[in-house]
Amino acid sequence: MLCPRSLILDRVLKSAVSFSCRKYSVGQISQQGKVPDMAEVRNRLREIVGASTNWQDHQQVLVERASLSQYLARSQDQLPPKRMKDSMIEAHLPLGSQPALREKYLNSHNSVRFGRILEDLDCLGVLICYSHTWNEELKRSPLSIVTALVDKIDMRQNIIYPDCDIKFTGHVTWVGKTSIEATMHMSQYQDGAYTDVLDATFVMVARDPENKRAAFVNPLKPEGPEEEAIFHQGEVNKTRRVELSTASLLKVAPTAEERTLIHNLFLNTLDTRRVSFRGRILLPNSVWMEDAKLKGLEICHPEERNIFNRIFGGFLMRKAYELGRANACVFAGCRPTVVAVDDILFRKPVEIGSLLLLSSQVCYTEGMYVQVRVHSEVLDPLTRQHNTTNVFHFTFCLEKDVPAVIPQSYGESMLYLDGKRHFDGTMRNHC
Ligand SMILES: CCCCCC(=O)SCCNC(=O)CCNC(=O)[C@H](O)C(C)(C)COP(=O)(O)OP(=O)(O)OC[C@H]1O[C@@H](n2cnc3c(N)ncnc32)[C@H](O)[C@@H]1OP(=O)(O)O
C-alpha cells in the first residue's frame, strides 16, 4: 500500500512523466524529445563534469576542473531559485526490449540483481541534482555532487522481472544550502502497464570542483500545495535524520524499555546450573550474533571510479548489498528478498587503490524478517589504520520464520537495539 507521501509524489511524478514527454529537455540535461537510457545517464554525467575516460588522464582533468572554482556562487542568494519541474527526469532501463542488457542485471534466481538497481538509482539521483543546479551559461558544472546518504528505499513489489522494461522517474524534493534531497520512483512494464516497484530518497551534497569544501546550490521554489507538501516532507526528513543521529546508541544510553529487553535476553540465556554471570546457554532456534557474520574484501581498482575519481557510491552499495543478502541467506538457509534499505551513510570518500573491508552482521530478526548491518572500512596497509567509510542497513524477508539472533557482549547488544530500531522504522513505513 502506498503511504500518503508516496501518493502525492506519485501524482507529481506522473505529471512529471507527461511533462518530460511534452518537452523532454531538463536544463539541457537530456537530448530534446528522447528519453535517455541508463548508459546515456552515465555519459551525460561524465560530460557535465568533464570526467576523464582514461585513468591516465585523471590528474590533468583534476587541474582543469580546479579552474571552475571561479564559477561557484559566494552565497545561495546569488543563485536563481529552481522549480521541481526543472529537475524532473525520466530514464529507461530497457531490459525487455534490449535482451543484450539482461546478462548484467540477471541473478541466478532469474530475477534482477538489486545491487545493479542501487547503482542506477545513484547515477540518476546525481543527474537529478545536476539538472537542478544546471547553469545554461556554463559548459561544465563547477559542482562536484556526491552521495551523502540514502535516506530510504521502500519496496512496493518484491519481484523485479529480468525481461521487462524498467522506468525511473524522479526530481528534487528538498534543498538546503549545500545539500539536495532527490526522490525517485521505479516501475516495471507488465501486462500492458507500468507497476510500482520502489520509492527511493537520496541526499546529495554539492562540493567545490576539487571536492574539498561544501558549495551552494540553487534554492527550490515549490509551486502549489502538492509541491509545498513534498517540500515540507523534505524538512521533516531532515529533522528526523538529525533526531536519529542525536539519539544514536553510539552517543547516548538505550531507553529504559530497550535496557529491559536486553536484560531479559541476558537472563533467558543464563545457565541456571551455574551461579555465574558468564555461563550462557543458547536457547533452541537461536544463534549467537558472533555466528551471524559474513565478511569480504574489495580492492578498489580504477574501473570502479566515479566521475570524481573516487570509488562510485553505487558500487559500494552493490557490494554491501550483495554481502548482506548472502549473509541473510546463509543465516536463514533460504532465499531472502529485500524489503527496505535505509540510512546508508557515506561518511568518507573511498580512494582508488584502497583495501575495503566489508563486514556484515545479522543484528535483529523477527518472524520471517532479518535486519542486516554492513560496515565498511578502508584499511591502510602501511599504517594498518582502519577508517569507517560507510554503514548500510538492509531489511530482508525470508520464505519461513528465522532463528532469533542473540547478543552476548554489550557492543553486540547495542547492534541488536540499533537493528531493532531500523526494523521498527521500516515496518512503520510499510503499514
Ligand atoms: C556516477 C555519478 C555518481 C557519483 C556519486 C558518487 O559516487 S559519490 C561517492 C560516494 N559518496 C561519497 O564518497 C561521499 C563521502 N562523504 C563525504 O565526502 C562527506 O561525508 C560529505 C561531503 C557527504 C559531507 O561532509 P561534511 O559533513 O563535512 O559536510 P558539511 O558539514 O560541510 O555539510 C555539507 C552539507 O551536507 C549535509 N550533510 C552532511 N552529512 C549529512 C547526512 N549524513 N545526511 C544529510 N545531510 C548531510 C549538511 O547538512 C550540509 O547541508 P546544508 O548546507 O544544506 O545544511
Coordinates of C-alpha atoms and ligand atoms in Angstrom, one line a residue:
M1 CA 0.0 0.0 0.0
L2 CA 1.4 3.4 -0.8
C3 CA 1.8 5.8 2.1
P4 CA 0.2 9.3 1.8
R5 CA 3.6 10.9 0.7
S6 CA 4.1 8.3 -2.0
L7 CA 0.6 9.0 -3.3
I8 CA 1.4 12.8 -3.5
L9 CA 4.7 12.0 -5.0
D10 CA 3.2 9.5 -7.4
R11 CA 0.8 12.2 -8.7
V12 CA 3.6 14.7 -9.2
L13 CA 5.8 12.1 -10.8
K14 CA 3.0 11.1 -13.1
S15 CA 2.7 14.8 -14.1
A16 CA 6.5 14.8 -14.5
V17 CA 6.3 12.0 -17.0
S18 CA 3.8 13.9 -19.1
F19 CA 6.0 17.0 -18.7
S20 CA 9.0 15.1 -19.8
C21 CA 7.1 13.6 -22.8
R22 CA 5.8 17.0 -23.8
K23 CA 9.1 18.8 -23.6
Y24 CA 12.0 16.5 -22.9
S25 CA 14.7 18.9 -22.1
V26 CA 15.7 19.2 -18.4
G27 CA 18.1 22.1 -18.3
Q28 CA 19.7 20.6 -21.4
I29 CA 20.5 17.5 -19.4
S30 CA 18.8 15.2 -21.9
Q31 CA 18.5 15.3 -25.7
Q32 CA 15.4 17.0 -26.9
G33 CA 12.4 14.6 -27.3
K34 CA 14.3 11.5 -26.3
V35 CA 14.0 9.6 -23.0
P36 CA 17.6 8.5 -22.1
D37 CA 18.6 5.0 -21.0
M38 CA 20.9 4.4 -18.1
A39 CA 24.0 4.3 -20.4
E40 CA 23.1 7.8 -21.6
V41 CA 22.6 9.0 -18.0
R42 CA 26.1 7.9 -17.2
N43 CA 27.6 9.5 -20.3
R44 CA 25.7 12.7 -19.6
L45 CA 27.2 12.8 -16.0
R46 CA 30.7 12.5 -17.5
E47 CA 30.0 15.3 -19.9
I48 CA 28.6 17.6 -17.2
V49 CA 31.8 17.4 -15.1
G50 CA 34.3 16.7 -17.9
A51 CA 35.3 13.4 -16.4
S52 CA 38.3 11.5 -17.8
T53 CA 37.6 8.5 -19.8
N54 CA 41.1 7.2 -19.3
W55 CA 42.6 6.8 -15.8
Q56 CA 46.0 8.0 -17.0
D57 CA 44.4 11.5 -17.7
H58 CA 42.7 11.9 -14.4
Q59 CA 45.4 14.3 -12.9
Q60 CA 45.1 16.6 -15.9
V61 CA 41.3 16.6 -15.6
L62 CA 41.6 17.5 -11.9
V63 CA 43.7 20.5 -12.8
E64 CA 41.1 21.6 -15.4
R65 CA 38.3 21.2 -13.0
A66 CA 40.0 23.2 -10.3
S67 CA 39.8 26.2 -12.6
L68 CA 36.0 26.0 -12.5
S69 CA 36.1 27.3 -8.8
Q70 CA 35.7 30.8 -10.2
Y71 CA 32.1 30.0 -11.2
L72 CA 31.0 28.9 -7.7
A73 CA 28.4 31.1 -6.0
R74 CA 29.5 33.0 -2.9
S75 CA 26.1 32.7 -1.3
Q76 CA 22.9 30.9 -2.1
D77 CA 21.1 34.2 -2.8
Q78 CA 23.3 34.6 -6.0
L79 CA 21.7 31.5 -7.5
P80 CA 18.2 31.6 -9.2
P81 CA 15.5 29.5 -7.5
K82 CA 14.5 26.4 -9.5
R83 CA 11.2 24.6 -9.7
M84 CA 10.6 20.9 -9.1
K85 CA 9.9 20.6 -12.8
D86 CA 13.4 21.8 -13.7
S87 CA 14.9 18.6 -12.3
M88 CA 12.3 16.1 -13.3
I89 CA 13.8 13.2 -15.2
E90 CA 12.6 10.0 -16.8
A91 CA 15.1 7.3 -17.7
H92 CA 14.7 3.8 -19.1
L93 CA 16.3 0.5 -18.4
P94 CA 15.1 -1.4 -21.5
L95 CA 15.6 -5.0 -20.1
G96 CA 12.6 -6.1 -22.1
S97 CA 13.3 -4.5 -25.4
Q98 CA 17.2 -4.9 -25.3
P99 CA 17.9 -8.5 -24.3
A100 CA 21.7 -7.8 -24.6
L101 CA 21.4 -5.8 -21.4
R102 CA 19.9 -8.6 -19.3
E103 CA 23.1 -10.5 -18.5
K104 CA 24.5 -7.7 -16.4
Y105 CA 21.3 -7.4 -14.4
L106 CA 20.4 -11.1 -14.0
N107 CA 20.9 -13.2 -10.8
S108 CA 20.9 -17.0 -10.6
H109 CA 17.2 -16.9 -9.5
N110 CA 16.1 -15.4 -12.8
S111 CA 15.4 -12.1 -11.1
V112 CA 17.1 -8.7 -11.3
R113 CA 20.2 -8.0 -9.2
F114 CA 19.1 -5.4 -6.8
G115 CA 22.7 -4.2 -6.4
R116 CA 22.6 -3.1 -10.0
I117 CA 19.4 -1.1 -9.4
L118 CA 21.2 0.7 -6.5
E119 CA 23.9 1.7 -8.9
D120 CA 21.4 3.1 -11.4
L121 CA 19.5 5.0 -8.7
D122 CA 22.7 6.6 -7.5
C123 CA 23.6 7.8 -11.0
L124 CA 20.1 9.1 -11.6
G125 CA 20.0 10.8 -8.2
V126 CA 23.2 12.7 -9.1
L127 CA 21.9 13.6 -12.6
I128 CA 18.7 15.0 -11.0
C129 CA 20.8 17.2 -8.8
Y130 CA 22.8 18.4 -11.7
S131 CA 19.6 19.2 -13.5
H132 CA 18.5 21.3 -10.5
T133 CA 21.8 23.2 -10.4
W134 CA 22.3 23.5 -14.2
N135 CA 23.6 26.8 -15.4
E136 CA 23.0 27.2 -19.1
E137 CA 25.8 29.7 -19.5
L138 CA 28.4 27.2 -18.5
K139 CA 29.7 24.2 -20.5
R140 CA 30.7 22.2 -17.4
S141 CA 29.3 22.3 -13.9
P142 CA 31.7 23.6 -11.3
L143 CA 29.9 21.5 -8.6
S144 CA 31.1 18.0 -7.6
I145 CA 27.8 16.4 -6.4
V146 CA 28.4 13.4 -4.2
T147 CA 26.0 11.0 -2.5
A148 CA 25.9 11.7 1.3
L149 CA 23.0 9.4 2.3
V150 CA 20.4 7.0 1.1
D151 CA 17.5 8.0 3.4
K152 CA 15.3 5.1 2.5
I153 CA 14.3 2.8 -0.3
D154 CA 10.9 1.2 0.1
M155 CA 9.9 -1.8 -2.0
R156 CA 6.4 -1.8 -3.3
Q157 CA 6.8 -5.1 -5.1
N158 CA 9.3 -7.9 -4.3
I159 CA 9.9 -9.4 -7.7
I160 CA 11.8 -7.5 -10.4
Y161 CA 11.5 -9.3 -13.7
P162 CA 14.7 -9.6 -15.8
D163 CA 12.9 -9.4 -19.2
C164 CA 10.5 -6.4 -18.7
D165 CA 11.4 -2.7 -19.3
I166 CA 12.0 -0.6 -16.3
K167 CA 11.3 3.1 -16.0
F168 CA 12.8 5.5 -13.5
T169 CA 11.4 8.9 -12.7
G170 CA 12.4 11.5 -10.1
H171 CA 13.1 15.1 -9.1
V172 CA 14.5 17.3 -6.4
T173 CA 12.1 17.3 -3.4
W174 CA 14.0 19.4 -0.9
V175 CA 17.1 21.7 -0.9
G176 CA 19.2 23.0 2.0
K177 CA 22.2 25.4 1.5
T178 CA 24.6 22.8 0.0
S179 CA 22.5 19.6 0.2
I180 CA 19.8 18.3 -2.1
E181 CA 17.1 15.6 -1.5
A182 CA 16.3 13.7 -4.7
T183 CA 13.3 11.3 -4.7
M184 CA 13.0 8.6 -7.3
H185 CA 10.4 6.1 -8.3
M186 CA 10.9 2.9 -10.2
S187 CA 8.2 1.0 -12.1
Q188 CA 8.2 -2.0 -14.4
Y189 CA 6.2 -2.8 -17.6
Q190 CA 4.0 -5.8 -17.1
D191 CA 0.8 -6.9 -18.7
G192 CA 0.4 -3.7 -20.7
A193 CA 1.0 -1.2 -17.9
Y194 CA 3.7 0.1 -15.5
T195 CA 3.5 -1.2 -12.0
D196 CA 5.2 0.5 -9.0
V197 CA 8.4 -1.3 -7.8
L198 CA 10.1 1.1 -5.4
D199 CA 10.4 4.6 -4.0
A200 CA 13.9 6.0 -3.1
T201 CA 15.0 9.1 -1.3
F202 CA 18.7 10.1 -1.5
V203 CA 20.6 13.1 -0.1
M204 CA 23.4 14.6 -2.2
V205 CA 25.9 17.2 -1.2
A206 CA 27.5 19.8 -3.5
R207 CA 31.2 20.3 -3.2
D208 CA 33.7 22.6 -5.0
P209 CA 35.3 21.3 -8.2
E210 CA 38.2 19.7 -6.2
N211 CA 35.7 18.1 -3.7
K212 CA 37.3 19.9 -0.8
R213 CA 34.5 22.0 0.7
A214 CA 30.8 22.5 0.5
A215 CA 29.3 24.6 -2.3
F216 CA 26.0 26.4 -2.5
V217 CA 23.1 25.1 -4.6
N218 CA 20.1 26.8 -6.1
P219 CA 17.1 27.2 -3.8
L220 CA 14.0 25.2 -4.6
K221 CA 10.7 27.0 -5.1
P222 CA 7.7 24.7 -4.6
E223 CA 4.7 25.6 -6.7
G224 CA 1.2 24.8 -5.4
P225 CA 0.0 22.9 -2.4
E226 CA 1.2 19.4 -3.6
E227 CA 4.8 20.6 -4.1
E228 CA 4.6 22.5 -0.8
A229 CA 3.6 19.2 0.9
I230 CA 6.6 17.4 -0.7
F231 CA 9.0 20.2 0.3
H232 CA 7.6 20.1 3.8
Q233 CA 8.2 16.3 4.0
G234 CA 11.8 17.0 3.0
E235 CA 12.1 19.3 6.0
V236 CA 10.5 16.6 8.2
N237 CA 13.0 14.0 6.8
K238 CA 15.9 16.4 7.7
T239 CA 14.7 16.9 11.2
R240 CA 14.2 13.1 11.7
R241 CA 17.7 12.4 10.5
V242 CA 19.1 14.9 13.0
E243 CA 17.0 13.4 15.8
L244 CA 18.1 9.9 14.9
S245 CA 21.7 10.9 14.9
T246 CA 21.3 12.7 18.2
A247 CA 19.7 9.6 19.8
S248 CA 22.4 7.2 18.3
L249 CA 23.4 4.4 20.6
L250 CA 27.0 5.5 19.9
K251 CA 26.2 8.7 21.7
V252 CA 23.5 8.1 24.3
A253 CA 22.3 5.1 26.5
P254 CA 19.4 3.0 25.4
T255 CA 15.9 3.8 26.6
A256 CA 14.5 2.1 29.7
E257 CA 12.4 -0.2 27.6
E258 CA 15.4 -1.2 25.5
R259 CA 17.5 -1.8 28.6
T260 CA 14.8 -4.2 29.9
L261 CA 14.7 -6.0 26.6
I262 CA 18.5 -6.6 26.6
H263 CA 18.5 -7.7 30.3
N264 CA 15.7 -10.2 29.6
L265 CA 17.7 -11.6 26.7
F266 CA 20.6 -11.9 29.1
L267 CA 18.5 -13.6 31.8
N268 CA 16.9 -16.0 29.3
T269 CA 20.3 -17.2 28.2
L270 CA 21.9 -17.6 31.7
D271 CA 22.9 -21.2 32.6
T272 CA 20.9 -21.7 35.8
R273 CA 23.1 -24.6 36.8
R274 CA 26.0 -22.2 37.4
V275 CA 25.8 -19.3 39.7
S276 CA 27.7 -17.1 37.3
F277 CA 27.1 -14.1 35.1
R278 CA 29.4 -15.7 32.4
G279 CA 27.7 -19.1 32.0
R280 CA 25.4 -18.5 28.9
I281 CA 23.5 -21.1 27.0
L282 CA 21.7 -20.7 23.7
L283 CA 18.0 -21.4 23.6
P284 CA 16.6 -23.6 20.8
N285 CA 16.1 -22.0 17.5
S286 CA 18.6 -19.2 18.3
V287 CA 22.0 -18.2 17.0
W288 CA 24.7 -16.1 18.8
M289 CA 25.4 -12.8 17.0
E290 CA 29.0 -13.8 16.8
D291 CA 28.0 -16.7 14.4
A292 CA 25.8 -14.5 12.2
K293 CA 28.6 -12.6 10.4
L294 CA 30.0 -12.6 6.9
K295 CA 33.0 -10.6 5.7
G296 CA 34.5 -9.6 2.4
L297 CA 37.4 -7.6 0.9
E298 CA 37.3 -5.4 -2.1
I299 CA 40.4 -4.0 -3.8
C300 CA 39.3 -0.7 -5.3
H301 CA 40.5 -0.6 -8.8
P302 CA 40.2 2.5 -11.1
E303 CA 37.5 0.6 -13.1
E304 CA 35.1 1.3 -10.2
R305 CA 35.8 5.0 -10.1
N306 CA 33.1 7.7 -10.3
I307 CA 33.2 10.9 -12.3
F308 CA 35.3 12.5 -9.5
N309 CA 38.0 9.7 -9.4
R310 CA 36.8 8.3 -6.2
I311 CA 35.1 4.9 -5.8
F312 CA 31.5 5.1 -7.1
G313 CA 28.9 5.1 -4.3
G314 CA 26.6 2.8 -6.3
F315 CA 29.5 0.2 -6.5
L316 CA 29.9 0.4 -2.7
M317 CA 26.1 -0.1 -2.2
R318 CA 26.1 -3.0 -4.6
K319 CA 28.9 -4.8 -2.9
A320 CA 27.5 -4.2 0.6
Y321 CA 24.0 -5.3 -0.5
E322 CA 25.3 -8.5 -2.1
L323 CA 27.3 -9.3 1.1
G324 CA 24.4 -8.5 3.3
R325 CA 22.0 -10.6 1.3
A326 CA 24.4 -13.5 1.2
N327 CA 24.6 -13.3 5.0
A328 CA 20.8 -13.3 5.4
C329 CA 20.7 -16.3 3.0
V330 CA 23.3 -18.3 5.0
F331 CA 21.7 -17.4 8.3
A332 CA 18.2 -18.4 7.3
G333 CA 19.0 -21.2 4.9
C334 CA 16.6 -19.9 2.3
R335 CA 16.2 -17.1 -0.2
P336 CA 15.9 -13.5 1.0
T337 CA 14.0 -10.7 -0.8
V338 CA 14.8 -7.1 0.1
V339 CA 12.1 -5.2 1.8
A340 CA 13.8 -1.9 2.6
V341 CA 17.2 -0.1 2.5
D342 CA 17.6 2.7 4.9
D343 CA 20.0 5.2 6.4
I344 CA 23.1 4.4 4.2
L345 CA 25.6 6.9 5.3
F346 CA 28.6 7.8 3.1
R347 CA 30.9 9.2 5.7
K348 CA 34.2 9.4 3.7
P349 CA 35.1 9.0 0.1
V350 CA 36.9 5.8 -0.8
E351 CA 40.1 6.4 -2.7
I352 CA 41.2 4.4 -5.7
G353 CA 43.6 1.7 -4.6
S354 CA 42.1 1.3 -1.1
L355 CA 41.6 -2.0 0.6
L356 CA 38.0 -2.0 1.5
L357 CA 36.9 -4.3 4.3
L358 CA 33.2 -5.1 4.4
S359 CA 31.7 -6.7 7.4
S360 CA 28.0 -7.8 7.6
Q361 CA 26.1 -8.8 10.7
V362 CA 22.6 -10.1 11.2
C363 CA 21.7 -7.9 14.1
Y364 CA 18.0 -8.4 14.6
T365 CA 15.3 -10.9 13.5
E366 CA 11.5 -11.1 13.8
G367 CA 9.3 -13.7 12.3
M368 CA 10.3 -14.0 8.7
Y369 CA 12.4 -10.9 8.7
V370 CA 16.1 -10.3 9.1
Q371 CA 17.8 -7.0 9.7
V372 CA 21.4 -6.8 8.4
R373 CA 24.0 -4.1 9.0
V374 CA 27.1 -3.9 6.8
H375 CA 30.0 -1.8 8.0
S376 CA 32.7 -0.8 5.5
E377 CA 36.1 0.5 6.3
V378 CA 39.3 1.3 4.5
L379 CA 42.5 -0.3 5.7
D380 CA 45.8 1.4 5.1
P381 CA 48.2 -1.5 4.6
L382 CA 51.2 0.6 5.5
T383 CA 50.0 2.1 8.8
R384 CA 47.3 -0.6 9.4
Q385 CA 44.9 2.2 10.3
H386 CA 41.2 1.5 9.8
N387 CA 38.7 4.2 8.8
T388 CA 35.0 3.7 8.6
T389 CA 33.6 4.9 5.3
N390 CA 30.0 3.6 5.2
V391 CA 27.3 1.9 7.3
F392 CA 24.5 0.2 5.4
H393 CA 21.1 -1.2 6.7
F394 CA 19.0 -3.7 4.9
T395 CA 15.8 -5.4 5.8
F396 CA 15.1 -8.8 4.2
C397 CA 12.1 -11.1 4.2
L398 CA 12.7 -14.9 4.1
E399 CA 10.4 -17.7 2.9
K400 CA 10.0 -19.0 6.5
D401 CA 10.4 -18.0 10.1
V402 CA 14.1 -17.5 11.0
P403 CA 16.0 -18.2 14.2
A404 CA 16.4 -15.5 16.9
V405 CA 19.8 -13.8 16.9
I406 CA 21.2 -13.3 20.5
P407 CA 23.8 -10.8 21.6
Q408 CA 26.4 -11.8 24.2
S409 CA 28.6 -8.7 24.7
Y410 CA 27.4 -5.1 25.5
G411 CA 28.6 -4.0 22.0
E412 CA 26.5 -6.7 20.4
S413 CA 23.5 -5.7 22.5
M414 CA 23.8 -2.1 21.0
L415 CA 24.0 -3.6 17.5
Y416 CA 20.9 -5.6 18.3
L417 CA 19.0 -2.5 19.5
D418 CA 20.2 -0.4 16.6
G419 CA 18.9 -3.2 14.2
K420 CA 15.6 -3.3 16.0
R421 CA 15.2 0.5 15.7
H422 CA 15.8 0.3 12.0
F423 CA 13.5 -2.7 11.6
D424 CA 10.7 -1.0 13.6
G425 CA 11.1 2.2 11.5
T426 CA 10.9 0.1 8.3
M427 CA 7.8 -1.7 9.4
R428 CA 6.1 1.6 10.5
N429 CA 6.7 2.8 6.9
H430 CA 5.2 -0.3 5.4
C431 CA 1.9 -0.2 7.4
Ligands
LIG1 C1 28.4 8.4 -11.5 C2 28.0 9.5 -10.6 C3 27.7 9.2 -9.2 C4 28.6 9.9 -8.3 C5 28.1 9.7 -6.9 C6 29.2 9.1 -6.1 O1 29.7 8.1 -6.4 S1 29.6 9.8 -4.7 C7 30.6 8.7 -3.9 C8 30.0 8.2 -2.6 N1 29.9 9.3 -1.7 C9 31.0 9.8 -1.1 O2 32.2 9.5 -1.3 C10 30.7 10.9 -0.1 C11 31.5 10.7 1.2 N2 31.2 11.6 2.2 C12 31.7 12.8 2.3 O3 32.6 13.2 1.5 C13 31.2 13.7 3.3 O4 30.7 13.0 4.4 C14 30.1 14.7 2.8 C15 30.7 15.6 1.7 C16 28.9 14.0 2.3 C17 29.6 15.6 4.0 O5 30.8 16.1 4.6 P1 30.6 17.1 5.8 O6 29.7 16.5 6.8 O7 32.0 17.6 6.2 O8 29.9 18.3 5.1 P2 29.4 19.6 5.7 O9 29.4 19.6 7.2 O10 30.1 20.7 5.0 O11 27.8 19.6 5.3 C18 27.5 19.8 3.9 C19 26.0 19.6 3.7 O12 25.8 18.2 3.8 C20 24.7 18.0 4.8 N3 25.0 16.7 5.3 C21 26.2 16.2 5.8 N4 26.1 15.0 6.2 C22 24.8 14.6 6.0 C23 24.0 13.4 6.3 N5 24.5 12.4 6.8 N6 22.7 13.5 5.9 C24 22.1 14.5 5.4 N7 22.8 15.7 5.1 C25 24.1 15.7 5.4 C26 24.8 19.1 5.7 O13 23.6 19.4 6.4 C27 25.1 20.2 4.8 O14 24.0 20.6 4.1 P3 23.3 22.1 4.1 O15 24.4 23.0 3.8 O16 22.2 22.1 3.1 O17 22.8 22.3 5.5

